[in-house]
Short mmCIF file of C-alpha atoms in Angstrom, two decimals:
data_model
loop_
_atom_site.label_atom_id
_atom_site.label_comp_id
_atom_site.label_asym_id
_atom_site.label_seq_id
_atom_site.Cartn_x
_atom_site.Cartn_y
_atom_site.Cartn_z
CA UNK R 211 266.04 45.21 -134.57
CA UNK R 212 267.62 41.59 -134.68
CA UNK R 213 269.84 42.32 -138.04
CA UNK R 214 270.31 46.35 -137.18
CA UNK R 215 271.60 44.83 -133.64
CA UNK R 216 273.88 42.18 -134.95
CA UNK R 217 275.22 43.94 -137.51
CA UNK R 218 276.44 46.91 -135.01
CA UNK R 219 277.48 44.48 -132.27
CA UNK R 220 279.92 42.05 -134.81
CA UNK R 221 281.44 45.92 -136.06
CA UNK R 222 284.50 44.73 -134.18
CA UNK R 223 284.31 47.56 -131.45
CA UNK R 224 282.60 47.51 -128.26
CA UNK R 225 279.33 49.06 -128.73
CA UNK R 226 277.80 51.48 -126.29
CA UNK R 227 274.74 51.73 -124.59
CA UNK R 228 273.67 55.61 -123.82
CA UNK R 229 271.77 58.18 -123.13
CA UNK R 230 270.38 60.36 -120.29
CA UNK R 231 268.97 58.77 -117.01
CA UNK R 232 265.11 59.72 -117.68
CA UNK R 233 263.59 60.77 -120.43
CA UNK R 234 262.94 64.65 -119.37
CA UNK R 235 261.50 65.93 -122.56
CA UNK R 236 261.63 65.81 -126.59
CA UNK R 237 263.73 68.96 -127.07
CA UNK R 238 266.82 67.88 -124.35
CA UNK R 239 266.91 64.32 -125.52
CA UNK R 240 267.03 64.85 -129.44
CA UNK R 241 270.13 67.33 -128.41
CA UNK R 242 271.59 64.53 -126.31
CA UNK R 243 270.91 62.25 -129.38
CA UNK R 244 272.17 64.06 -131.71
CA UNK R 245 275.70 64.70 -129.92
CA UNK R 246 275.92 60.89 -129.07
CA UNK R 247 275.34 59.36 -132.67
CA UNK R 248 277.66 62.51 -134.07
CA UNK R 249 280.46 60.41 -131.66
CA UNK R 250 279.51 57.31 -132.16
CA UNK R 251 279.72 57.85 -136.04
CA UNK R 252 283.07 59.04 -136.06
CA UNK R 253 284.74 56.76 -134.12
CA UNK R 254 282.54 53.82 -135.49
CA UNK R 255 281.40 52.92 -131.94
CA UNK R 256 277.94 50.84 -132.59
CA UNK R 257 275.02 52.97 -130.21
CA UNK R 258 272.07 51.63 -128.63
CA UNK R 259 270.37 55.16 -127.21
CA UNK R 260 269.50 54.60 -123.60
CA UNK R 261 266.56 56.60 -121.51
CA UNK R 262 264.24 55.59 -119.13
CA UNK R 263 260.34 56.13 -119.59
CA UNK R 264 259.75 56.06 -115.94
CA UNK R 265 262.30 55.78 -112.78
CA UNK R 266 260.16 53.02 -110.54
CA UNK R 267 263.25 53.04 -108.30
CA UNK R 268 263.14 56.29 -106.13
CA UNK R 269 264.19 56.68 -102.90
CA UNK R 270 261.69 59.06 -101.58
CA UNK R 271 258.49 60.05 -103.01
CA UNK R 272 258.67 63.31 -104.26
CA UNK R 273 261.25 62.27 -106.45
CA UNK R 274 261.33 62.47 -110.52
CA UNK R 275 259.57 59.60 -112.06
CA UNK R 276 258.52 60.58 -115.57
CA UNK R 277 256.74 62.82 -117.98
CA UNK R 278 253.91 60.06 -118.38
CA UNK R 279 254.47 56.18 -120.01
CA UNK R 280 253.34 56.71 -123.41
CA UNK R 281 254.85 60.69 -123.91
CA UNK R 282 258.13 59.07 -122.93
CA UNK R 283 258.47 56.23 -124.81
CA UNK R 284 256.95 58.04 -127.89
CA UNK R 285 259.86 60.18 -127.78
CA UNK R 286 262.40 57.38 -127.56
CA UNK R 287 260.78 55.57 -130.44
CA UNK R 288 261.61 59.20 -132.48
CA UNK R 289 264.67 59.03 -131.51
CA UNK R 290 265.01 55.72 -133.29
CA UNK R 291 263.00 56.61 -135.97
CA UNK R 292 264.87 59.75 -136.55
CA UNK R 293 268.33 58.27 -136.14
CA UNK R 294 268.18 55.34 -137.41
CA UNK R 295 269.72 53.57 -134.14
CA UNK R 296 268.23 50.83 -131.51
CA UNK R 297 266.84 52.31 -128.62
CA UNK R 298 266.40 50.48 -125.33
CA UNK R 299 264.35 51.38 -121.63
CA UNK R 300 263.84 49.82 -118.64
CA UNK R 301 260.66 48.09 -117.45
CA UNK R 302 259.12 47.39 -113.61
CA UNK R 303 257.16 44.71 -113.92
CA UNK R 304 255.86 41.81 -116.25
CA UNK R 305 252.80 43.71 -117.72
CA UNK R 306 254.94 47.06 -119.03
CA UNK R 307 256.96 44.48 -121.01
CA UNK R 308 254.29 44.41 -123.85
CA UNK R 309 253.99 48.02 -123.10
CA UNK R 310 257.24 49.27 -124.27
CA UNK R 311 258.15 46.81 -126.37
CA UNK R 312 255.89 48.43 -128.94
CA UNK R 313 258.26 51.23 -128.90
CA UNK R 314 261.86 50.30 -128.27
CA UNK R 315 264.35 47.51 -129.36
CA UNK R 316 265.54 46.63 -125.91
CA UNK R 317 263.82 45.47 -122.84
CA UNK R 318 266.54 46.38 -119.91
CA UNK R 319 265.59 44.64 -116.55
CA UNK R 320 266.51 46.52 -113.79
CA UNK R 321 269.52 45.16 -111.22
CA UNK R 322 267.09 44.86 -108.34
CA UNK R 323 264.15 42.77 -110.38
CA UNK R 324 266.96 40.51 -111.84
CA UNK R 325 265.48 37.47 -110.25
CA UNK R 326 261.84 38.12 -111.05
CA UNK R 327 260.92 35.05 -113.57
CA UNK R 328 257.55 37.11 -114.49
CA UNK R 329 259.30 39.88 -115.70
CA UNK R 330 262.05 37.61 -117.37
CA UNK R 331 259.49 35.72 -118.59
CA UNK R 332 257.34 38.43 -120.47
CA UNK R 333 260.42 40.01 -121.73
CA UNK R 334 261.44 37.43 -123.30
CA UNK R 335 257.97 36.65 -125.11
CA UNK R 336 257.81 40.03 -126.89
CA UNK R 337 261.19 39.00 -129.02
CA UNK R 338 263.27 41.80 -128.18
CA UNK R 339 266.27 41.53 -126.92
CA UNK R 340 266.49 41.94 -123.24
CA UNK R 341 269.61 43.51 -121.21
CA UNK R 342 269.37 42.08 -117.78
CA UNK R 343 271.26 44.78 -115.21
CA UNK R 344 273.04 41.97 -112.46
CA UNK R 345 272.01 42.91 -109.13
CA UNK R 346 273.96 44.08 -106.60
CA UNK R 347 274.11 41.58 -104.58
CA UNK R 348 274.44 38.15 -106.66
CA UNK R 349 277.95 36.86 -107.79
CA UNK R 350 278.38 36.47 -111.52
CA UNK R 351 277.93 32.82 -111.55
CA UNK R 352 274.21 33.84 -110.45
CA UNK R 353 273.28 35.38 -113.74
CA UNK R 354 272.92 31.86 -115.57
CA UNK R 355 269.49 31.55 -114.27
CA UNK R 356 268.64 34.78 -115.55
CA UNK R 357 270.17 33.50 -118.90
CA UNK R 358 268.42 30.39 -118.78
CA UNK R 359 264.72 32.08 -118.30
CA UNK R 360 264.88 33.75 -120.97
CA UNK R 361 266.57 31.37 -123.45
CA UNK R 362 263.94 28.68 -122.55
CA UNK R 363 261.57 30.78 -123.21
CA UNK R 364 262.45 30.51 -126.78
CA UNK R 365 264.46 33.95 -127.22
CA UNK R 366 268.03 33.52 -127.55
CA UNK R 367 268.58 37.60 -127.84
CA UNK R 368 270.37 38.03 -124.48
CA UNK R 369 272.62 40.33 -122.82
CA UNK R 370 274.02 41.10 -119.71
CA UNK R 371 275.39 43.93 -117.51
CA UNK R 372 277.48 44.93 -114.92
CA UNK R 373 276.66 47.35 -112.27
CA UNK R 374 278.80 46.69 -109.75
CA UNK R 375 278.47 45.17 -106.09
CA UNK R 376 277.09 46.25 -103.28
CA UNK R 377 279.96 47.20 -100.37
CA UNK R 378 278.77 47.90 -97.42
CA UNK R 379 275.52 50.31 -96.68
CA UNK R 380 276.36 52.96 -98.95
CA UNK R 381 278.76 51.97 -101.81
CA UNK R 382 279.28 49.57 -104.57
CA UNK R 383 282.67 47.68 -106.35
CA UNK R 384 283.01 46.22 -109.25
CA UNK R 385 284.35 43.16 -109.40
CA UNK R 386 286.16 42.93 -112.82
CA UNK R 387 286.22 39.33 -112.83
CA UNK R 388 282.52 38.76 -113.63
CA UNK R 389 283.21 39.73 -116.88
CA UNK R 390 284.56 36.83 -118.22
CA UNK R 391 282.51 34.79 -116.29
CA UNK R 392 279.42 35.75 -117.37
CA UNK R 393 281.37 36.15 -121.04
CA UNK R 394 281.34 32.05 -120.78
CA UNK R 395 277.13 32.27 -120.67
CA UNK R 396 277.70 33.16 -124.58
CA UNK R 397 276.03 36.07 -124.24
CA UNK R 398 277.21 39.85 -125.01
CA UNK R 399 278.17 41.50 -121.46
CA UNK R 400 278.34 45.26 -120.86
CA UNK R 401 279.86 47.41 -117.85
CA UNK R 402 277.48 49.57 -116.16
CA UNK R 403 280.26 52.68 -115.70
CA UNK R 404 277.88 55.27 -114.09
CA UNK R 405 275.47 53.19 -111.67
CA UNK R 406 278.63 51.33 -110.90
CA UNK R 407 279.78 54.81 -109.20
CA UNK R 408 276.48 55.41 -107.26
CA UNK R 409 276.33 55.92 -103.61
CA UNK R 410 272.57 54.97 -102.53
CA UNK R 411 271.00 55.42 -99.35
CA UNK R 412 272.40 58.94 -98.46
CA UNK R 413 270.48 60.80 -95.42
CA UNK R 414 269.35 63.44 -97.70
CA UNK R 415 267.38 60.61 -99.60
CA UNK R 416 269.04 61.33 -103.11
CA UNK R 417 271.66 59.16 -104.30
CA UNK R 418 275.32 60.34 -104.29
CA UNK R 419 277.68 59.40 -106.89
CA UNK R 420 281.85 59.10 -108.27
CA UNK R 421 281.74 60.20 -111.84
CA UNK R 422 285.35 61.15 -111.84
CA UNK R 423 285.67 57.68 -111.54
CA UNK R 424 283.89 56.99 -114.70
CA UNK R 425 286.94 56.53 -116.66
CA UNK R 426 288.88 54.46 -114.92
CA UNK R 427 285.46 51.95 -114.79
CA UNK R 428 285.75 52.00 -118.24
CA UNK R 429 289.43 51.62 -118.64
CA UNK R 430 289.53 48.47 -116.62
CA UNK R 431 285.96 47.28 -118.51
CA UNK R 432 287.25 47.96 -121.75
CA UNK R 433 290.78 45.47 -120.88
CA UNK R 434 289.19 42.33 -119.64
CA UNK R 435 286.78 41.79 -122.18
CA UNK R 436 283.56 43.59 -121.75
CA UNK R 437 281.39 43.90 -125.08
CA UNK R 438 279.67 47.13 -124.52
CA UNK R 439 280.01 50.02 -121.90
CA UNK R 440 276.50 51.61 -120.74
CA UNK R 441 277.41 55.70 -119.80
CA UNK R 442 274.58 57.78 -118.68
CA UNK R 443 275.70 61.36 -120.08
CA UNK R 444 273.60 64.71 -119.78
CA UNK R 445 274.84 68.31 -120.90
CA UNK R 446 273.96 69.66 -117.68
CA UNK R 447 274.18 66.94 -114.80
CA UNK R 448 273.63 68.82 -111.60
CA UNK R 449 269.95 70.21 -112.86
CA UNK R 450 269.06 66.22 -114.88
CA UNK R 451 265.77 65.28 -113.07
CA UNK R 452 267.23 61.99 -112.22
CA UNK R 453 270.60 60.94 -110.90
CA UNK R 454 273.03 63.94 -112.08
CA UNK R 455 275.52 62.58 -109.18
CA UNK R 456 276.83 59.80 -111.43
CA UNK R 457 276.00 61.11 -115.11
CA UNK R 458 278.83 61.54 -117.08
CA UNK R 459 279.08 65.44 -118.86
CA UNK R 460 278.70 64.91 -122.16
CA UNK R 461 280.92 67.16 -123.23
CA UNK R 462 283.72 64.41 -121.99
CA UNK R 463 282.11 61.64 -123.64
CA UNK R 464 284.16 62.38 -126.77
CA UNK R 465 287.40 61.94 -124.90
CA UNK R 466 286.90 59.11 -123.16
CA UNK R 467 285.32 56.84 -125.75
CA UNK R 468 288.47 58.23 -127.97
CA UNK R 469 290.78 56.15 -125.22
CA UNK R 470 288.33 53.81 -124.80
CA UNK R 471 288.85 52.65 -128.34
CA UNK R 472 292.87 52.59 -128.12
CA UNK R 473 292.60 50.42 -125.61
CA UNK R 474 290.35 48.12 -127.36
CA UNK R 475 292.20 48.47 -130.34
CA UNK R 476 295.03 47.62 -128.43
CA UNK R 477 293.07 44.31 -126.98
CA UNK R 478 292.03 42.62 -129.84
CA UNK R 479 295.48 42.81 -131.03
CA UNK R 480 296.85 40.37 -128.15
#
């Protein structure tokens, strides 16, 4: 994973984290696969393929949380297998970290566990590299202790994301200017462009989102620096199992990524 990483990330594009929400089942996600690393390849974009084994996070109980650990992640490691690209998943807690490191080249730690030195900890012990989600309600300046964990725990394979800020009781911003200051922790930083767009805690107990907004997330990511974008996508949002209200359709992701390199293009020429 270390060289297959590096060598995608110093491509001189931003590379791209995605992939649906949950993993829902072999047949949908080697479709989804298949779609993102035919875009990926033509416009050179470097892909890590994103998909969560489990969804810890639900708001009520009878929510979608997984097809079962092992089915899940056994799928993910065929995607890589069958692709040829790093995959990456999120884990819960300090003794999945083992877990699913066994199967994927990422370790992402959810926004809300971002603090949690166990989890750091452990996720930084298997080698891999870990993608730490900032939570929603730390400034940017924050994430140098989650940097720190993990570095002095001897593994210097660190990145960190974006997700944007809590506002209020039902709404998030991003606040473009952590970019570059979590840029200065020398580590790779990515913009979260789809749970950036959530709205949690609805009454009906599922969580609303903006993906029309996706876009212009990504614009403004894309033009102050970020590294990497992370875009949940999904051919057929309103029926995914796990937050359709801020997936992007994958039939745009073409498009956008298309602008999304002009614009870098465009950046790395100033």
């Amino acid at each position: 994973m270390k060289s297959l990483f590096k060598e995608k990330y110093n491509s001189g594009n931003f590379f791209l984290m995605a992939g649906p929400c949950a993993i829902e089942g072999e047949e949908i996600v080697m479709q989804i696969a298949e779609r993102i690393i035919a875009i990926t390849e033509k416009l050179n974009i470097p892909l890590v393929f994103k998909g969560s084994y489990r969804k810890a996070n639900r708001t009520r109980l009878d929510s979608f949380t997984g097809i079962g650990d092992e089915k899940a992640l056994k799928i993910l490691a065929k995607v890589r297998d069958t692709f040829g690209v790093p995959v990456v998943t999120d884990i819960h807690a300090a003794n999945e970290a083992e877990m699913a490191a066994a199967y994927v080249d990422v370790l992402q730690i959810p926004a809300f566990l971002c603090r949690q030195t166990d989890i750091l900890v452990a996720a930084a012990n298997t080698g891999k590299y870990v993608n730490v989600k900032k939570g929603q309600f730390l400034a940017p300046e924050s994430m140098q202790f989650a940097v720190d964990k993990i570095q002095q725990s001897g593994n210097e394979n660190v990145i960190l994301t974006d997700r944007g800020t809590t506002f209020g009781y039902q709404d998030l911003v991003v606040d473009y200017r952590g970019i570059p200051i979590m840029k200065n922790m020398q580590v790779p930083v990515v913009m979260d462009c789809t749970h950036s767009l959530q709205q949690p805690n609805q009454t009906s107990g599922v969580t609303g989102g903006n993906p029309e907004m996706i876009e212009t997330i990504a614009r403004a990511a894309i033009a102050v620096g970020a590294d990497g974008l992370f875009i949940e996508t999904h051919p057929d949002p309103k029926n995914a199992k796990s937050d359709g209200a801020n997936m992007l359709h994958l039939d745009k992701l073409q498009g956008l990524l298309t602008k999304m390199c002009v614009i870098r293009e465009a950046i790395m020429k100033l």
